[in-house]
N, CA and C of each residue as an Amber inpcrd file, in Angstrom:
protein
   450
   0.8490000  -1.1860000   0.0000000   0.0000000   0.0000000   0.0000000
   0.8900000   1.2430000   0.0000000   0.3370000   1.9920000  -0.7370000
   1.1370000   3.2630000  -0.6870000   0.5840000   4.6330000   0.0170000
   1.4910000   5.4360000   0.4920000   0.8990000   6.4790000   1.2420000
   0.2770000   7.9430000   0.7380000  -0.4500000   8.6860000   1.6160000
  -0.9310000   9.7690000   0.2780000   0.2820000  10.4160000   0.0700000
   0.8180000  10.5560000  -0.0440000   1.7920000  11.6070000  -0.8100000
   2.4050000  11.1220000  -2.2260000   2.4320000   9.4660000  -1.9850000
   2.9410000   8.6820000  -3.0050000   1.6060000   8.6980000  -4.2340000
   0.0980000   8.2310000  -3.5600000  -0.2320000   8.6130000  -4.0750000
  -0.7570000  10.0580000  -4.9280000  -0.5710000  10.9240000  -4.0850000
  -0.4890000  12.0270000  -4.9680000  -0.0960000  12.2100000  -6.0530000
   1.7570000  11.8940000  -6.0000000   2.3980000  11.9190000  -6.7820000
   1.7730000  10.3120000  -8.1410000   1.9990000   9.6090000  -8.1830000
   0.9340000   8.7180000  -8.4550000  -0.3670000   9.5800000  -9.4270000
  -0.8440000  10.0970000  -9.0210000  -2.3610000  10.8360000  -9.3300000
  -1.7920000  12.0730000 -10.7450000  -0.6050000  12.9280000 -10.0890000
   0.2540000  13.6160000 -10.8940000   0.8290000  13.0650000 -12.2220000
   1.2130000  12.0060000 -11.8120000   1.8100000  11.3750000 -13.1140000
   0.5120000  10.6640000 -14.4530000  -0.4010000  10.6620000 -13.6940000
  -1.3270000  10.0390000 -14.6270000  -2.0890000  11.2580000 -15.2420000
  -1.9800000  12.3800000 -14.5430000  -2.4700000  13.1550000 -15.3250000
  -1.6240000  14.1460000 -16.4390000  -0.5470000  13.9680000 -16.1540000
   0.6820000  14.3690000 -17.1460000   0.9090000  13.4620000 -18.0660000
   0.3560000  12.1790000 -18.2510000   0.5060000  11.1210000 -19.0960000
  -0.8030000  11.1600000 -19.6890000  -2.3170000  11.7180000 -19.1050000
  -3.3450000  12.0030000 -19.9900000  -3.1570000  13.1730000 -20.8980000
  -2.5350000  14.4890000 -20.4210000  -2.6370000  15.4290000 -21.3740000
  -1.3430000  15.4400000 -22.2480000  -0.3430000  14.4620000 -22.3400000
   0.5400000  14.4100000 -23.1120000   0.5260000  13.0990000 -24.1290000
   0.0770000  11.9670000 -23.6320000  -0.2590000  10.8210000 -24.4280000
  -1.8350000  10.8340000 -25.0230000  -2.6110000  11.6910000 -24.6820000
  -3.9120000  11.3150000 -25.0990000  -4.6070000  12.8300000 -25.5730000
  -4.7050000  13.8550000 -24.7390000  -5.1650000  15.2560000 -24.8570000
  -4.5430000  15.5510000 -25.6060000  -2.6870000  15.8270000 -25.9570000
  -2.2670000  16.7340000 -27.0900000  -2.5450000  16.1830000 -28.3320000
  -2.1290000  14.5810000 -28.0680000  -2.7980000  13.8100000 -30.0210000
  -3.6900000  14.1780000 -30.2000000  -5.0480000  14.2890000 -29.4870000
  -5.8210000  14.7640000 -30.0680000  -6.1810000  16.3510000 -30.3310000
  -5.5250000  17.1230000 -29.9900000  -5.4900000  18.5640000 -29.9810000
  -5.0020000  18.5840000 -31.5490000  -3.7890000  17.6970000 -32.0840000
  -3.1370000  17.7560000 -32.6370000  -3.2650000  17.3660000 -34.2550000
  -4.4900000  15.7910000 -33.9510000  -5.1220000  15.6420000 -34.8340000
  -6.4590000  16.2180000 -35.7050000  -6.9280000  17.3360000 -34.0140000
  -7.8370000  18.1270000 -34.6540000  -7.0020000  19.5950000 -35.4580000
  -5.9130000  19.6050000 -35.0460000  -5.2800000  21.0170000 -36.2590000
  -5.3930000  20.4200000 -37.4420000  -4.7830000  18.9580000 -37.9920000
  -5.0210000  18.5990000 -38.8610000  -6.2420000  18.4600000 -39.4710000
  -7.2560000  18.4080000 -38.6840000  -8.7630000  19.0780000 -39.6800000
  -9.2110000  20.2410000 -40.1420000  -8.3430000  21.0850000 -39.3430000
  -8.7620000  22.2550000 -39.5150000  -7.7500000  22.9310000 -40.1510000
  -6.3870000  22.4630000 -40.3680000  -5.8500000  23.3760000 -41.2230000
  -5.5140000  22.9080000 -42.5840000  -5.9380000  23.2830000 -43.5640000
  -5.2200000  22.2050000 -44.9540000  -3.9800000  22.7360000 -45.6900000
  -2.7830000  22.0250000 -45.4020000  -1.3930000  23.0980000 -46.0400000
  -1.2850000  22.3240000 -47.8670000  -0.9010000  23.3010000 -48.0610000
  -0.5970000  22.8280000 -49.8850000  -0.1720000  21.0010000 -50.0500000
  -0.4890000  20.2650000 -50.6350000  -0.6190000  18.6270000 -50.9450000
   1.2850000  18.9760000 -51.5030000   2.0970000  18.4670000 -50.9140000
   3.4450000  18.3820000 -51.7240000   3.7190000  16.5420000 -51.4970000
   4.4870000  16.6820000 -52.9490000   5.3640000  15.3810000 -53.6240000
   6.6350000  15.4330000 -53.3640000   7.1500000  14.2850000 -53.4690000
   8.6160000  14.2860000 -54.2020000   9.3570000  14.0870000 -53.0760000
  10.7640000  13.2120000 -53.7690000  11.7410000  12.2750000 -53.1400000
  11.8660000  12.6530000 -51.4320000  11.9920000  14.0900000 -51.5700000
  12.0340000  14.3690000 -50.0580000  11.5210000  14.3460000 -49.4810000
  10.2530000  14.7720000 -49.1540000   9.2270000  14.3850000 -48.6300000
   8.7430000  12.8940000 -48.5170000   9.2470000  11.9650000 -49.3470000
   9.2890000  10.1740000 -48.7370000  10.2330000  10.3630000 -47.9520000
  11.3120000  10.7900000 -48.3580000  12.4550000  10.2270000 -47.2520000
  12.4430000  11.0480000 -46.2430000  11.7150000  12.2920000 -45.8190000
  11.7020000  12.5590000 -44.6880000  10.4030000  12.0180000 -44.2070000
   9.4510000  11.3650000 -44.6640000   8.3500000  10.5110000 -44.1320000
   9.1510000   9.3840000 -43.4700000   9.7230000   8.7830000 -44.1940000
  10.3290000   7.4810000 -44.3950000  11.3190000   7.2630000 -42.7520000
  12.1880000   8.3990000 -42.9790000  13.0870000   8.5760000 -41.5960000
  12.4650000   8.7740000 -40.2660000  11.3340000   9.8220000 -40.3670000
  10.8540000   9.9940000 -39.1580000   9.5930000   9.0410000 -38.6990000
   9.2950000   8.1380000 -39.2700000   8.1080000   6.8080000 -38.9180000
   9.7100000   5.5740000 -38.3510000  10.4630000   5.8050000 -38.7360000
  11.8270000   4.5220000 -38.1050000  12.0430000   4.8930000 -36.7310000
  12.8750000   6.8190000 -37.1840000  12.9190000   7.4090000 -35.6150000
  11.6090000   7.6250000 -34.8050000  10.1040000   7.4700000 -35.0400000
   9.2310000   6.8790000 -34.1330000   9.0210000   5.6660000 -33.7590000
   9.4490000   4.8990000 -34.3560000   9.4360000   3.6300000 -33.8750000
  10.4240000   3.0000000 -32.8520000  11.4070000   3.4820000 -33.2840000
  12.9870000   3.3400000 -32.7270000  13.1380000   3.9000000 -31.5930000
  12.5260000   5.8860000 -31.4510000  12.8520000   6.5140000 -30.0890000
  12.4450000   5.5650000 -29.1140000  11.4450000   5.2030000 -28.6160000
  11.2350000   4.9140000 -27.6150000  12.3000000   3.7930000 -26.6150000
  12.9000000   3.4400000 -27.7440000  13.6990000   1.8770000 -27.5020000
  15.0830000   2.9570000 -26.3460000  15.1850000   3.7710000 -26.8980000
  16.3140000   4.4640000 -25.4870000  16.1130000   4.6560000 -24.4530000
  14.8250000   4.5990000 -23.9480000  13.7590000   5.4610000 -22.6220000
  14.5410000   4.3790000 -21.5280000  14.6250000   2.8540000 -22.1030000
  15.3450000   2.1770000 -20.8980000  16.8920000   2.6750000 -20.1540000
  17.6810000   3.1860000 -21.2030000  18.8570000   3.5040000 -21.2790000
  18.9390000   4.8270000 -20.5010000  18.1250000   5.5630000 -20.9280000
  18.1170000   6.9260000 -20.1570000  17.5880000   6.5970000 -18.4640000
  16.6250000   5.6550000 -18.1830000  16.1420000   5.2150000 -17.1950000
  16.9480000   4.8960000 -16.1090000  18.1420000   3.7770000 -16.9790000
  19.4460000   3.4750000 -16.0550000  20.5050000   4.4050000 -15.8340000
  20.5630000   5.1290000 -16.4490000  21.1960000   6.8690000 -16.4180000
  20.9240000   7.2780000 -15.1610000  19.7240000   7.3490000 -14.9920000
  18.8490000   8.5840000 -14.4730000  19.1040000   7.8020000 -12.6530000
  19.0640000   6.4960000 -13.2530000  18.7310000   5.4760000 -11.7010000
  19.7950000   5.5790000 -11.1850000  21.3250000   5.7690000 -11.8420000
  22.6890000   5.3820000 -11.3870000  22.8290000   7.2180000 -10.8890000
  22.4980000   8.1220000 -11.4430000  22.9220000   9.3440000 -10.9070000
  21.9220000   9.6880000  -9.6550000  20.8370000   9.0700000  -9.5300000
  19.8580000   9.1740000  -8.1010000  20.6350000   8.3120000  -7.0590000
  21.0860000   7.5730000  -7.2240000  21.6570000   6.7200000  -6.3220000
  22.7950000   7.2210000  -6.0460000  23.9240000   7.9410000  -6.8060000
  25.3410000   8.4250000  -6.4180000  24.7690000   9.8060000  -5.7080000
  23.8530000  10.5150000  -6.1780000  23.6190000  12.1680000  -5.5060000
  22.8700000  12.5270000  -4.9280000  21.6090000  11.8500000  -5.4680000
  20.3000000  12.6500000  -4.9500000  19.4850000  11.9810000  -4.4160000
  19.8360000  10.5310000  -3.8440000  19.0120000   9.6160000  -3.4390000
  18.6950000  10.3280000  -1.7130000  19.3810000  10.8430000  -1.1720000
  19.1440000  11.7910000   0.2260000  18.3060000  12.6370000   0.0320000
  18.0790000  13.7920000  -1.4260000  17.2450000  14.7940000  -1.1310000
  15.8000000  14.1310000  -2.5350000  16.1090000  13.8760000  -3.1390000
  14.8860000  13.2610000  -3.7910000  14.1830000  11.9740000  -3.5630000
  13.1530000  11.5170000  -3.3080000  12.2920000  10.3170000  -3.2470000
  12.3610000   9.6620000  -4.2700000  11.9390000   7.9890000  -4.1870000
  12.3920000   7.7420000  -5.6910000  10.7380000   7.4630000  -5.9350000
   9.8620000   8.2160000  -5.6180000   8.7930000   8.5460000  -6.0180000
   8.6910000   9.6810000  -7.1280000   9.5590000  11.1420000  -6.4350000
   9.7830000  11.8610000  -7.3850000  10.7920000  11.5070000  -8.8050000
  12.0110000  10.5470000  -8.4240000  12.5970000  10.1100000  -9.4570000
  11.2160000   9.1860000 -10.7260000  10.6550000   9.1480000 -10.2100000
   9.7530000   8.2090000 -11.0780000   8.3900000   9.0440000 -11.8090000
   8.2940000  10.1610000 -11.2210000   7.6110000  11.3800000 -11.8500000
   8.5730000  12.2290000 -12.8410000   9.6240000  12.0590000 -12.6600000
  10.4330000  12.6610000 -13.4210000  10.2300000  11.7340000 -14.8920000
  10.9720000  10.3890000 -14.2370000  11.1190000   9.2970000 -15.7950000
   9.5910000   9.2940000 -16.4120000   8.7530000   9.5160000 -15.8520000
   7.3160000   9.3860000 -16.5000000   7.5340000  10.6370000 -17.2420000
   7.5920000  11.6160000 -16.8490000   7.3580000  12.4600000 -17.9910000
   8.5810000  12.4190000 -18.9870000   9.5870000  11.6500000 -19.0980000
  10.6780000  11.8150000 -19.8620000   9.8950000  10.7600000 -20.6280000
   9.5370000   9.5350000 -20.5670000   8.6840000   9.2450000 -21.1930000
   7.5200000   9.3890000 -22.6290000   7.1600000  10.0160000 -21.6040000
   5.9080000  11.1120000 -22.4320000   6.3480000  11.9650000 -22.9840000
   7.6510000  12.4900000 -22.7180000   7.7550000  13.1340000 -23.9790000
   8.4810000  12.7700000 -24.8330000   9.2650000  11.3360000 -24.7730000
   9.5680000  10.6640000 -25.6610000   8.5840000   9.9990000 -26.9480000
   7.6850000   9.5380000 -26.0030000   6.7380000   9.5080000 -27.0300000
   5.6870000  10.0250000 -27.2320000   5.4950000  11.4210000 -26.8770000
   4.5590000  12.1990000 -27.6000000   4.9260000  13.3410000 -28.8980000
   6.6210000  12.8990000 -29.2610000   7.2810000  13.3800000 -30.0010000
   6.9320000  12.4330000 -31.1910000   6.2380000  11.2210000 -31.1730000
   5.9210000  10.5000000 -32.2550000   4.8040000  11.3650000 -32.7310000
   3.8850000  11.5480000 -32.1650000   3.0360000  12.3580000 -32.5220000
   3.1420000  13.4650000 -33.3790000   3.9000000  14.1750000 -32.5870000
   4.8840000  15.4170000 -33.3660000   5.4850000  15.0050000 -34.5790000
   6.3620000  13.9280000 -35.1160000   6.6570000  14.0140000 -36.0040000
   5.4300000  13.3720000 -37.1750000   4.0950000  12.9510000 -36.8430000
   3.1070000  12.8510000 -37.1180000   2.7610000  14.3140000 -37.9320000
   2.4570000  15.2470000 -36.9500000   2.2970000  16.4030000 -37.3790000
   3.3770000  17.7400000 -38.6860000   4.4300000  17.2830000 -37.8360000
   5.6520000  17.8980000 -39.0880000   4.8540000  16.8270000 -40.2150000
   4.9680000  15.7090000 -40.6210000   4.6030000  15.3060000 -41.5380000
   3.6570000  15.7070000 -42.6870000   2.0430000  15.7880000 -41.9810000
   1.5020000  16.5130000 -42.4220000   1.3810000  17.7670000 -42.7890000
   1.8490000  19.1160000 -42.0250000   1.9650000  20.2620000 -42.5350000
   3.4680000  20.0620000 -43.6450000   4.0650000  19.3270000 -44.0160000
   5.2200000  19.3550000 -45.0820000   4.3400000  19.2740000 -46.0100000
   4.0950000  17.6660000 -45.7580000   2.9880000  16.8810000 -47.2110000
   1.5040000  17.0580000 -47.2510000   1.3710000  17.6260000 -46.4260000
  -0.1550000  18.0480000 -46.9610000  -1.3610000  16.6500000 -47.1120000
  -0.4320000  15.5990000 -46.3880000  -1.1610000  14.2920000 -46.5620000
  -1.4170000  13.6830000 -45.5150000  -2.5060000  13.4920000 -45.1240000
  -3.1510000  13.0370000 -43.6470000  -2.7190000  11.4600000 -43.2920000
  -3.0640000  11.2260000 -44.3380000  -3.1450000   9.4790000 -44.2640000
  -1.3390000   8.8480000 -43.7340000  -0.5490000   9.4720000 -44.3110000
   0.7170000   9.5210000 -43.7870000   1.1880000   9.8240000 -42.3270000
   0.4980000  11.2550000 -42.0360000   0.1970000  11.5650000 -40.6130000
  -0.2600000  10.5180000 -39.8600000  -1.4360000   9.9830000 -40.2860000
  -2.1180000   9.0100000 -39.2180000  -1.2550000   7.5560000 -39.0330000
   0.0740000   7.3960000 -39.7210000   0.9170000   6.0090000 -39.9680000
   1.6370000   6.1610000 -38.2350000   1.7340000   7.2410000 -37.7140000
   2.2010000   7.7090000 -36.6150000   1.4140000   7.3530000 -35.2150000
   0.1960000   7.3990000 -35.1960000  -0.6520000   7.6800000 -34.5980000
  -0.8130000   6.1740000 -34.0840000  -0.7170000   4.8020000 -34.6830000
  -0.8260000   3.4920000 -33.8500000   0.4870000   3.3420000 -33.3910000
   1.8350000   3.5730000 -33.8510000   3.0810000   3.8660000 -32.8540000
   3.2240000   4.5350000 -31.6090000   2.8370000   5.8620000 -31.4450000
   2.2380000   6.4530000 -30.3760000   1.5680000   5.3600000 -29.2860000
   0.5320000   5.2910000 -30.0070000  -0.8640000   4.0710000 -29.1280000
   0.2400000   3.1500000 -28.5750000   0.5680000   2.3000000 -29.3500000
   1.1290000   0.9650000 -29.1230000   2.5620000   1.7800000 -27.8230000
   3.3330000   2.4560000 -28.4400000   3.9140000   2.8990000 -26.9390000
   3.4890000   3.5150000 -26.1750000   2.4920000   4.4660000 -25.9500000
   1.4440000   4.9310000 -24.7540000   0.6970000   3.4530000 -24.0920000
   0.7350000   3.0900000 -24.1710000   0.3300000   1.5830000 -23.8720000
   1.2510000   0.9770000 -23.0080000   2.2250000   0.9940000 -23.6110000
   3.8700000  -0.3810000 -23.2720000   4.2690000   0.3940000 -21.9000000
   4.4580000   1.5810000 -22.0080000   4.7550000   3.1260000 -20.8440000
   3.5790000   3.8270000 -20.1650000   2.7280000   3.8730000 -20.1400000
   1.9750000   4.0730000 -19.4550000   2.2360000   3.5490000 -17.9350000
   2.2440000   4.9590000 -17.1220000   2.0570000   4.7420000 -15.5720000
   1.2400000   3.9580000 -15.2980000   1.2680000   2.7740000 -14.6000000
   0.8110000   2.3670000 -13.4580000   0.3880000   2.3080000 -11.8410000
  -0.4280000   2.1000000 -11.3750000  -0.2270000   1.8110000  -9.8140000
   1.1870000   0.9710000  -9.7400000   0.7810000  -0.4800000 -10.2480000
   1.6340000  -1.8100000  -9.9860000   3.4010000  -1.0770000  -9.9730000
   3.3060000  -0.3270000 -11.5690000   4.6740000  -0.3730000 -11.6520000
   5.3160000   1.1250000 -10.7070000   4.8220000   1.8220000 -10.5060000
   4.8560000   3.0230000  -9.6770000   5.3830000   1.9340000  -8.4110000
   4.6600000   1.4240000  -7.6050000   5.0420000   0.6410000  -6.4980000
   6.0680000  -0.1680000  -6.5890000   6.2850000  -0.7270000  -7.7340000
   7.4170000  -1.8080000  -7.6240000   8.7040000  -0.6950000  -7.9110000
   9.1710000   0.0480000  -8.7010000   9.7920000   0.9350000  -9.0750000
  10.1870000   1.7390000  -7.2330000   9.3650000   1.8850000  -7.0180000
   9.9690000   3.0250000  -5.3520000  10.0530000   1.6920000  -4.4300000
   9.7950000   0.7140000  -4.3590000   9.8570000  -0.3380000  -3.2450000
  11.6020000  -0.6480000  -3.9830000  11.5830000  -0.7780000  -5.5150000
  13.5330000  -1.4590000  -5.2910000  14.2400000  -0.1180000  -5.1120000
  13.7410000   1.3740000  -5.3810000  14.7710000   1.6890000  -5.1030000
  14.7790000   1.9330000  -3.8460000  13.7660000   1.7250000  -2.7720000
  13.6280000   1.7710000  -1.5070000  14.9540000   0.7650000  -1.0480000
  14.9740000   0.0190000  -1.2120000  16.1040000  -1.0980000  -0.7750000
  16.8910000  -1.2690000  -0.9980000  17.5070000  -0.2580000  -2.1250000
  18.8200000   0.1590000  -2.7440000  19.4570000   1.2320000  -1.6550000
């Protein structure tokens, strides 16, 4: 069981993971209805489609790496003045904005190419990692209980 403060923090993180994984896509997908930029072609515009659907797929795969970063410098410095409750509000939103940058390059997409359907190739990558990362109770608790014992 966790205490209120944990949950607070807890409560915080889920709502920084609603308006960044769920509220801005859709903020984002509604500009795309409402704004229509000129329809453009051509080589560059694939290959900058092309690059930034890999680097959405791909970013997220570092979030572990930065995670163990983040875990090894809490533990050498700041494990006295930070909670690893707050360390874990932190990685949540590093997270989220790891992958709400899929989104984003969703959007560059469309205002380049002028083509929605391309835009929306973004939009189940997002899902599928808003999903995989998404805060938990479970993992919130297991996360501050090891570094509790560290």
């Amino acid at each position: 069981m966790i205490s209120t403060a944990k949950s607070n923090q807890l409560s915080l993180i889920r709502m920084i993971a609603i308006a960044m994984l769920i509220v801005m896509p859709v903020i984002f997908l509604v500009s795309m209805f409402i704004v229509s930029p000129p329809k453009q072609s051509g080589g560059e515009i694939e290959i900058m489609f092309l690059i930034l659907l890999v680097v959405g797929m791909l970013q997220p795969l570092a979030i572990p790496i930065i995670e163990k970063i983040q875990i090894q410098n809490w533990l050498k410095e700041e494990s006295e003045t930070k909670s690893p409750a707050a360390l874990f509000v932190m990685l949540s939103i590093i997270k989220s904005s790891f992958i709400e940058g899929i989104y984003i390059y969703g959007l560059v997409v469309y205002f380049l190419s002028g083509d929605m359907i391309r835009a929306l190739y973004f939009y189940p990558i997002g899902i599928v990692w808003s999903v995989v990362h998404w805060p938990t109770r479970q993992r919130f608790e297991n996360f501050v209980s090891r570094l509790s014992e560290q």
